[in-house]
mmCIF file of C-alpha atoms in Angstrom:
data_model
loop_
_atom_site.group_PDB
_atom_site.id
_atom_site.type_symbol
_atom_site.label_atom_id
_atom_site.label_comp_id
_atom_site.label_asym_id
_atom_site.label_seq_id
_atom_site.Cartn_x
_atom_site.Cartn_y
_atom_site.Cartn_z
ATOM 1 C CA ASN A 20 -6.991 -21.583 -12.917
ATOM 2 C CA ALA A 21 -10.245 -19.842 -12.142
ATOM 3 C CA GLY A 22 -9.942 -16.324 -10.842
ATOM 4 C CA VAL A 23 -11.550 -14.863 -7.760
ATOM 5 C CA MET A 24 -15.265 -15.565 -7.806
ATOM 6 C CA GLN A 25 -17.892 -13.368 -6.256
ATOM 7 C CA ASN A 26 -21.610 -13.932 -6.004
ATOM 8 C CA PRO A 27 -24.095 -12.663 -6.478
ATOM 9 C CA ARG A 28 -22.923 -10.119 -9.035
ATOM 10 C CA HIS A 29 -25.932 -7.923 -8.345
ATOM 11 C CA LEU A 30 -27.965 -7.828 -5.151
ATOM 12 C CA VAL A 31 -31.020 -5.738 -4.374
ATOM 13 C CA ARG A 32 -32.180 -5.401 -0.794
ATOM 14 C CA ARG A 33 -34.828 -3.290 0.908
ATOM 15 C CA ARG A 34 -33.827 -1.126 3.836
ATOM 16 C CA GLY A 35 -33.603 -3.221 6.997
ATOM 17 C CA GLN A 36 -32.855 -6.521 5.255
ATOM 18 C CA GLU A 37 -29.606 -8.444 5.441
ATOM 19 C CA ALA A 38 -27.088 -8.709 2.619
ATOM 20 C CA ARG A 39 -24.657 -11.627 2.281
ATOM 21 C CA LEU A 40 -21.839 -11.338 -0.210
ATOM 22 C CA ARG A 41 -19.676 -14.328 -1.048
ATOM 23 C CA CYS A 42 -16.102 -14.545 -2.239
ATOM 24 C CA SER A 43 -14.209 -17.639 -3.337
ATOM 25 C CA PRO A 44 -10.478 -16.897 -3.579
ATOM 26 C CA MET A 45 -8.210 -18.200 -6.273
ATOM 27 C CA LYS A 46 -7.121 -21.798 -5.838
ATOM 28 C CA GLY A 47 -4.295 -22.008 -3.337
ATOM 29 C CA HIS A 48 -4.899 -18.526 -1.938
ATOM 30 C CA SER A 49 -5.521 -18.288 1.789
ATOM 31 C CA HIS A 50 -5.674 -14.502 2.225
ATOM 32 C CA VAL A 51 -8.821 -12.555 1.429
ATOM 33 C CA TYR A 52 -9.431 -8.810 1.391
ATOM 34 C CA TRP A 53 -12.692 -6.888 1.039
ATOM 35 C CA TYR A 54 -12.954 -3.409 -0.439
ATOM 36 C CA ARG A 55 -15.927 -1.101 -0.925
ATOM 37 C CA GLN A 56 -16.381 1.338 -3.796
ATOM 38 C CA LEU A 57 -18.935 4.055 -3.196
ATOM 39 C CA PRO A 58 -20.270 5.926 -6.240
ATOM 40 C CA GLU A 59 -17.566 8.070 -7.860
ATOM 41 C CA GLU A 60 -15.010 7.026 -5.287
ATOM 42 C CA GLY A 61 -11.982 4.763 -5.330
ATOM 43 C CA LEU A 62 -11.993 1.416 -3.593
ATOM 44 C CA LYS A 63 -11.572 1.578 0.180
ATOM 45 C CA PHE A 64 -10.034 -1.236 2.242
ATOM 46 C CA MET A 65 -12.442 -2.867 4.673
ATOM 47 C CA VAL A 66 -11.000 -6.063 6.095
ATOM 48 C CA TYR A 67 -8.226 -8.651 5.718
ATOM 49 C CA LEU A 68 -8.868 -12.259 6.631
ATOM 50 C CA GLN A 69 -7.001 -15.506 6.659
ATOM 51 C CA LYS A 70 -8.668 -18.854 7.171
ATOM 52 C CA GLU A 71 -10.651 -18.634 10.431
ATOM 53 C CA ASN A 72 -8.931 -15.389 11.436
ATOM 54 C CA ILE A 73 -9.645 -11.696 11.055
ATOM 55 C CA ILE A 74 -6.243 -10.068 10.669
ATOM 56 C CA ASP A 75 -7.211 -6.423 10.173
ATOM 57 C CA GLU A 76 -10.735 -4.988 10.236
ATOM 58 C CA SER A 77 -9.710 -1.367 10.600
ATOM 59 C CA GLY A 78 -11.741 -0.329 7.553
ATOM 60 C CA MET A 79 -14.992 -1.971 8.596
ATOM 61 C CA PRO A 80 -17.853 0.195 9.849
ATOM 62 C CA LYS A 81 -18.276 -0.419 13.569
ATOM 63 C CA GLU A 82 -21.864 -1.580 13.350
ATOM 64 C CA ARG A 83 -23.875 -3.907 11.101
ATOM 65 C CA PHE A 84 -20.882 -5.168 9.108
ATOM 66 C CA SER A 85 -19.080 -8.448 9.720
ATOM 67 C CA ALA A 86 -16.817 -10.746 7.740
ATOM 68 C CA GLU A 87 -15.670 -14.303 8.041
ATOM 69 C CA PHE A 88 -13.480 -16.755 6.167
ATOM 70 C CA PRO A 89 -14.221 -20.234 7.479
ATOM 71 C CA LYS A 90 -11.996 -23.263 7.192
ATOM 72 C CA GLU A 91 -14.229 -24.574 4.434
ATOM 73 C CA GLY A 92 -16.186 -22.523 1.947
ATOM 74 C CA PRO A 93 -16.131 -18.960 0.733
ATOM 75 C CA SER A 94 -15.498 -15.768 2.623
ATOM 76 C CA ILE A 95 -18.703 -13.968 3.565
ATOM 77 C CA LEU A 96 -19.262 -10.245 4.021
ATOM 78 C CA ARG A 97 -22.473 -9.717 5.937
ATOM 79 C CA ILE A 98 -24.340 -6.462 6.239
ATOM 80 C CA GLN A 99 -27.239 -6.416 8.656
ATOM 81 C CA GLN A 100 -30.161 -3.977 8.486
ATOM 82 C CA VAL A 101 -28.955 -2.380 5.290
ATOM 83 C CA VAL A 102 -29.435 1.352 4.673
ATOM 84 C CA ARG A 103 -29.352 3.342 1.438
ATOM 85 C CA GLY A 104 -25.787 4.435 2.162
ATOM 86 C CA ASP A 105 -24.634 0.807 1.907
ATOM 87 C CA SER A 106 -25.358 0.863 -1.844
ATOM 88 C CA ALA A 107 -21.951 0.321 -3.411
ATOM 89 C CA ALA A 108 -19.781 -2.149 -5.249
ATOM 90 C CA TYR A 109 -18.014 -4.605 -2.957
ATOM 91 C CA PHE A 110 -14.834 -6.176 -4.250
ATOM 92 C CA CYS A 111 -12.987 -9.158 -2.913
ATOM 93 C CA ALA A 112 -9.326 -9.859 -3.558
ATOM 94 C CA SER A 113 -7.089 -12.769 -2.659
ATOM 95 C CA SER A 114 -3.379 -13.448 -2.355
ATOM 96 C CA PRO A 115 -1.316 -16.597 -1.839
ATOM 97 C CA PRO A 116 0.259 -17.625 1.459
ATOM 98 C CA GLY A 117 3.773 -16.319 1.838
ATOM 99 C CA GLY A 118 3.279 -13.869 -1.002
ATOM 100 C CA LEU A 119 3.655 -10.123 -1.039
ATOM 101 C CA GLY A 120 0.630 -8.597 0.644
ATOM 102 C CA TYR A 121 0.057 -6.087 -2.096
ATOM 103 C CA GLU A 122 -0.099 -8.661 -4.903
ATOM 104 C CA GLN A 123 -3.840 -9.068 -4.815
ATOM 105 C CA TYR A 124 -6.106 -10.579 -7.430
ATOM 106 C CA PHE A 125 -9.545 -9.036 -7.629
ATOM 107 C CA GLY A 126 -12.951 -10.497 -8.327
ATOM 108 C CA PRO A 127 -15.616 -8.836 -10.498
ATOM 109 C CA GLY A 128 -17.421 -7.327 -7.532
ATOM 110 C CA THR A 129 -20.933 -7.464 -6.135
ATOM 111 C CA ARG A 130 -23.097 -4.434 -6.777
ATOM 112 C CA LEU A 131 -25.453 -3.913 -3.858
ATOM 113 C CA THR A 132 -28.471 -1.688 -4.304
ATOM 114 C CA VAL A 133 -30.579 -0.802 -1.287
ATOM 115 C CA THR A 134 -34.083 0.411 -2.084
ATOM 116 C CA ALA B 9 -0.497 7.801 5.812
ATOM 117 C CA GLN B 10 -0.837 7.664 2.062
ATOM 118 C CA SER B 11 -3.125 9.043 -0.608
ATOM 119 C CA VAL B 12 -3.541 9.120 -4.354
ATOM 120 C CA THR B 13 -4.849 11.864 -6.601
ATOM 121 C CA GLN B 14 -5.857 11.074 -10.145
ATOM 122 C CA LEU B 15 -5.859 14.445 -11.813
ATOM 123 C CA ASP B 16 -8.467 13.718 -14.476
ATOM 124 C CA SER B 17 -11.766 11.971 -13.901
ATOM 125 C CA HIS B 18 -12.289 11.529 -17.646
ATOM 126 C CA VAL B 19 -9.841 11.427 -20.565
ATOM 127 C CA SER B 20 -10.962 11.162 -24.161
ATOM 128 C CA VAL B 21 -8.552 10.299 -27.004
ATOM 129 C CA SER B 22 -8.781 9.222 -30.613
ATOM 130 C CA GLU B 23 -7.729 5.752 -31.649
ATOM 131 C CA GLY B 24 -4.042 5.699 -32.553
ATOM 132 C CA THR B 25 -3.130 8.774 -30.476
ATOM 133 C CA PRO B 26 -1.104 8.748 -27.234
ATOM 134 C CA VAL B 27 -2.673 8.179 -23.835
ATOM 135 C CA LEU B 28 -1.624 10.002 -20.669
ATOM 136 C CA LEU B 29 -3.377 9.305 -17.359
ATOM 137 C CA ARG B 30 -1.998 11.350 -14.508
ATOM 138 C CA CYS B 31 -1.461 10.240 -10.922
ATOM 139 C CA ASN B 32 0.160 11.952 -7.956
ATOM 140 C CA TYR B 33 0.706 10.217 -4.645
ATOM 141 C CA SER B 34 1.536 11.046 -1.086
ATOM 142 C CA SER B 35 3.152 8.555 1.246
ATOM 143 C CA SER B 36 5.007 8.622 4.546
ATOM 144 C CA TYR B 37 6.877 5.516 3.456
ATOM 145 C CA SER B 38 8.766 4.335 0.438
ATOM 146 C CA PRO B 39 5.785 3.408 -1.684
ATOM 147 C CA SER B 40 4.835 0.670 -4.046
ATOM 148 C CA LEU B 41 2.630 1.937 -6.849
ATOM 149 C CA PHE B 42 0.276 0.206 -9.235
ATOM 150 C CA TRP B 43 -2.114 0.829 -12.065
ATOM 151 C CA TYR B 44 -5.238 -1.302 -12.355
ATOM 152 C CA VAL B 45 -7.765 -1.354 -15.173
ATOM 153 C CA GLN B 46 -11.452 -2.160 -14.839
ATOM 154 C CA HIS B 47 -13.524 -3.003 -17.877
ATOM 155 C CA PRO B 48 -17.300 -2.830 -17.516
ATOM 156 C CA ASN B 49 -18.659 -5.624 -15.321
ATOM 157 C CA LYS B 50 -15.210 -7.139 -14.928
ATOM 158 C CA GLY B 51 -12.805 -7.400 -12.022
ATOM 159 C CA LEU B 52 -9.786 -5.176 -11.652
ATOM 160 C CA GLN B 53 -6.779 -6.291 -13.636
ATOM 161 C CA LEU B 54 -3.231 -5.332 -12.709
ATOM 162 C CA LEU B 55 -1.578 -3.363 -15.526
ATOM 163 C CA LEU B 56 1.793 -2.725 -13.962
ATOM 164 C CA LYS B 57 3.598 -2.171 -10.672
ATOM 165 C CA TYR B 58 6.516 -0.216 -9.277
ATOM 166 C CA THR B 59 8.242 -1.770 -6.257
ATOM 167 C CA SER B 60 11.504 0.199 -5.903
ATOM 168 C CA ALA B 61 13.349 -1.354 -8.816
ATOM 169 C CA ALA B 62 13.517 0.377 -12.208
ATOM 170 C CA THR B 63 11.663 3.682 -12.255
ATOM 171 C CA LEU B 64 10.275 3.090 -15.757
ATOM 172 C CA VAL B 65 7.871 0.215 -15.531
ATOM 173 C CA LYS B 66 6.409 -1.650 -18.477
ATOM 174 C CA GLY B 67 3.079 -3.371 -18.183
ATOM 175 C CA ILE B 68 0.658 -5.332 -20.252
ATOM 176 C CA ASN B 69 -0.984 -4.145 -23.489
ATOM 177 C CA GLY B 70 1.727 -1.600 -24.247
ATOM 178 C CA PHE B 71 1.225 0.540 -21.152
ATOM 179 C CA GLU B 72 4.080 1.946 -19.120
ATOM 180 C CA ALA B 73 4.515 4.281 -16.179
ATOM 181 C CA GLU B 74 7.401 6.255 -14.743
ATOM 182 C CA PHE B 75 7.975 6.721 -11.035
ATOM 183 C CA LYS B 76 9.234 10.250 -10.357
ATOM 184 C CA LYS B 77 10.014 10.708 -6.705
ATOM 185 C CA SER B 78 10.831 14.417 -7.010
ATOM 186 C CA GLU B 79 7.401 15.052 -8.516
ATOM 187 C CA THR B 80 5.583 12.369 -6.469
ATOM 188 C CA SER B 81 4.037 11.207 -9.718
ATOM 189 C CA PHE B 82 3.337 7.897 -11.427
ATOM 190 C CA HIS B 83 1.700 8.773 -14.737
ATOM 191 C CA LEU B 84 0.455 6.041 -17.064
ATOM 192 C CA THR B 85 1.182 6.296 -20.781
ATOM 193 C CA LYS B 86 0.645 4.394 -23.994
ATOM 194 C CA PRO B 87 1.965 5.528 -27.381
ATOM 195 C CA SER B 88 -1.104 4.576 -29.387
ATOM 196 C CA ALA B 89 -4.606 4.032 -28.036
ATOM 197 C CA HIS B 90 -6.716 1.097 -29.119
ATOM 198 C CA MET B 91 -10.487 0.855 -28.891
ATOM 199 C CA SER B 92 -10.116 -2.002 -26.406
ATOM 200 C CA ASP B 93 -8.305 0.354 -23.994
ATOM 201 C CA ALA B 94 -11.584 2.092 -23.149
ATOM 202 C CA ALA B 95 -12.081 1.381 -19.455
ATOM 203 C CA GLU B 96 -11.620 2.855 -16.003
ATOM 204 C CA TYR B 97 -8.085 3.107 -14.657
ATOM 205 C CA PHE B 98 -7.080 3.252 -11.025
ATOM 206 C CA CYS B 99 -3.785 4.413 -9.571
ATOM 207 C CA VAL B 100 -2.954 2.631 -6.308
ATOM 208 C CA VAL B 101 -0.345 3.179 -3.588
ATOM 209 C CA THR B 102 0.733 1.116 -0.642
ATOM 210 C CA LYS B 103 3.709 0.765 1.660
ATOM 211 C CA GLY B 104 6.642 -0.746 -0.148
ATOM 212 C CA SER B 105 7.412 -3.189 2.607
ATOM 213 C CA GLY B 106 6.622 -4.033 6.162
ATOM 214 C CA GLY B 107 3.358 -4.390 7.959
ATOM 215 C CA SER B 108 0.003 -3.464 6.444
ATOM 216 C CA ASN B 109 1.331 -3.199 2.899
ATOM 217 C CA TYR B 110 -1.781 -5.182 1.973
ATOM 218 C CA LYS B 111 -3.870 -2.025 2.505
ATOM 219 C CA LEU B 112 -4.109 -0.690 -1.013
ATOM 220 C CA THR B 113 -5.120 2.966 -1.329
ATOM 221 C CA PHE B 114 -6.981 3.695 -4.553
ATOM 222 C CA GLY B 115 -7.462 6.886 -6.480
ATOM 223 C CA LYS B 116 -10.961 7.788 -7.633
ATOM 224 C CA GLY B 117 -10.314 6.501 -11.116
ATOM 225 C CA THR B 118 -9.966 7.932 -14.613
ATOM 226 C CA LEU B 119 -12.448 6.911 -17.267
ATOM 227 C CA LEU B 120 -10.697 6.551 -20.615
ATOM 228 C CA THR B 121 -12.811 6.938 -23.728
ATOM 229 C CA VAL B 122 -11.324 6.029 -27.116
ATOM 230 C CA ASN B 123 -12.997 7.535 -30.171
ATOM 231 C CA PRO B 124 -12.769 5.876 -33.587
#
């Protein structure tokens, strides 16, 4: 059973460009979570999605950031007009339906560098 | 509200000696606590979890942790370090049950170095 997949693993964007980060959950998992890790910080919760629904986006910055988890295909975290402060590692996690919310399986992360 | 403090940002041990990674937590609720490990360029792997059952929790690769409510601590230990244990370790807290227990709160991490 493949684990949580994230791509790309490394992404370089110039200031003002858009960044799209993809996350494919484990097979059978319908809950996806995004976390951000700033340099020398722990991971911080951003958003919790189920298929076609945003359940909790309380950790998302109010502007430029959006997330979706369509019926088909991976979850996407989109950052518009990136700034240097967006440089971080972005981790995706997934959990099965009906499972305990805290039992999350993490992907390897996408490291975003904004130049 | 909840928070985690990992008391050491970097711990260095010799191979074959004990490992102690310290974690203190704060939570308004009965917490669930976890330790995750992150090897370079890999995803986070769950080492062990405490979810209100036995206070001494055994995990993978010989690691264990003890939940001490009176000290609000959840320190991670291993009797004998192996070179392959070199990695970053994260202590994590969340609500034990009820809504929003999916919101994991991470410490800043402890980098474990194992010297030959």
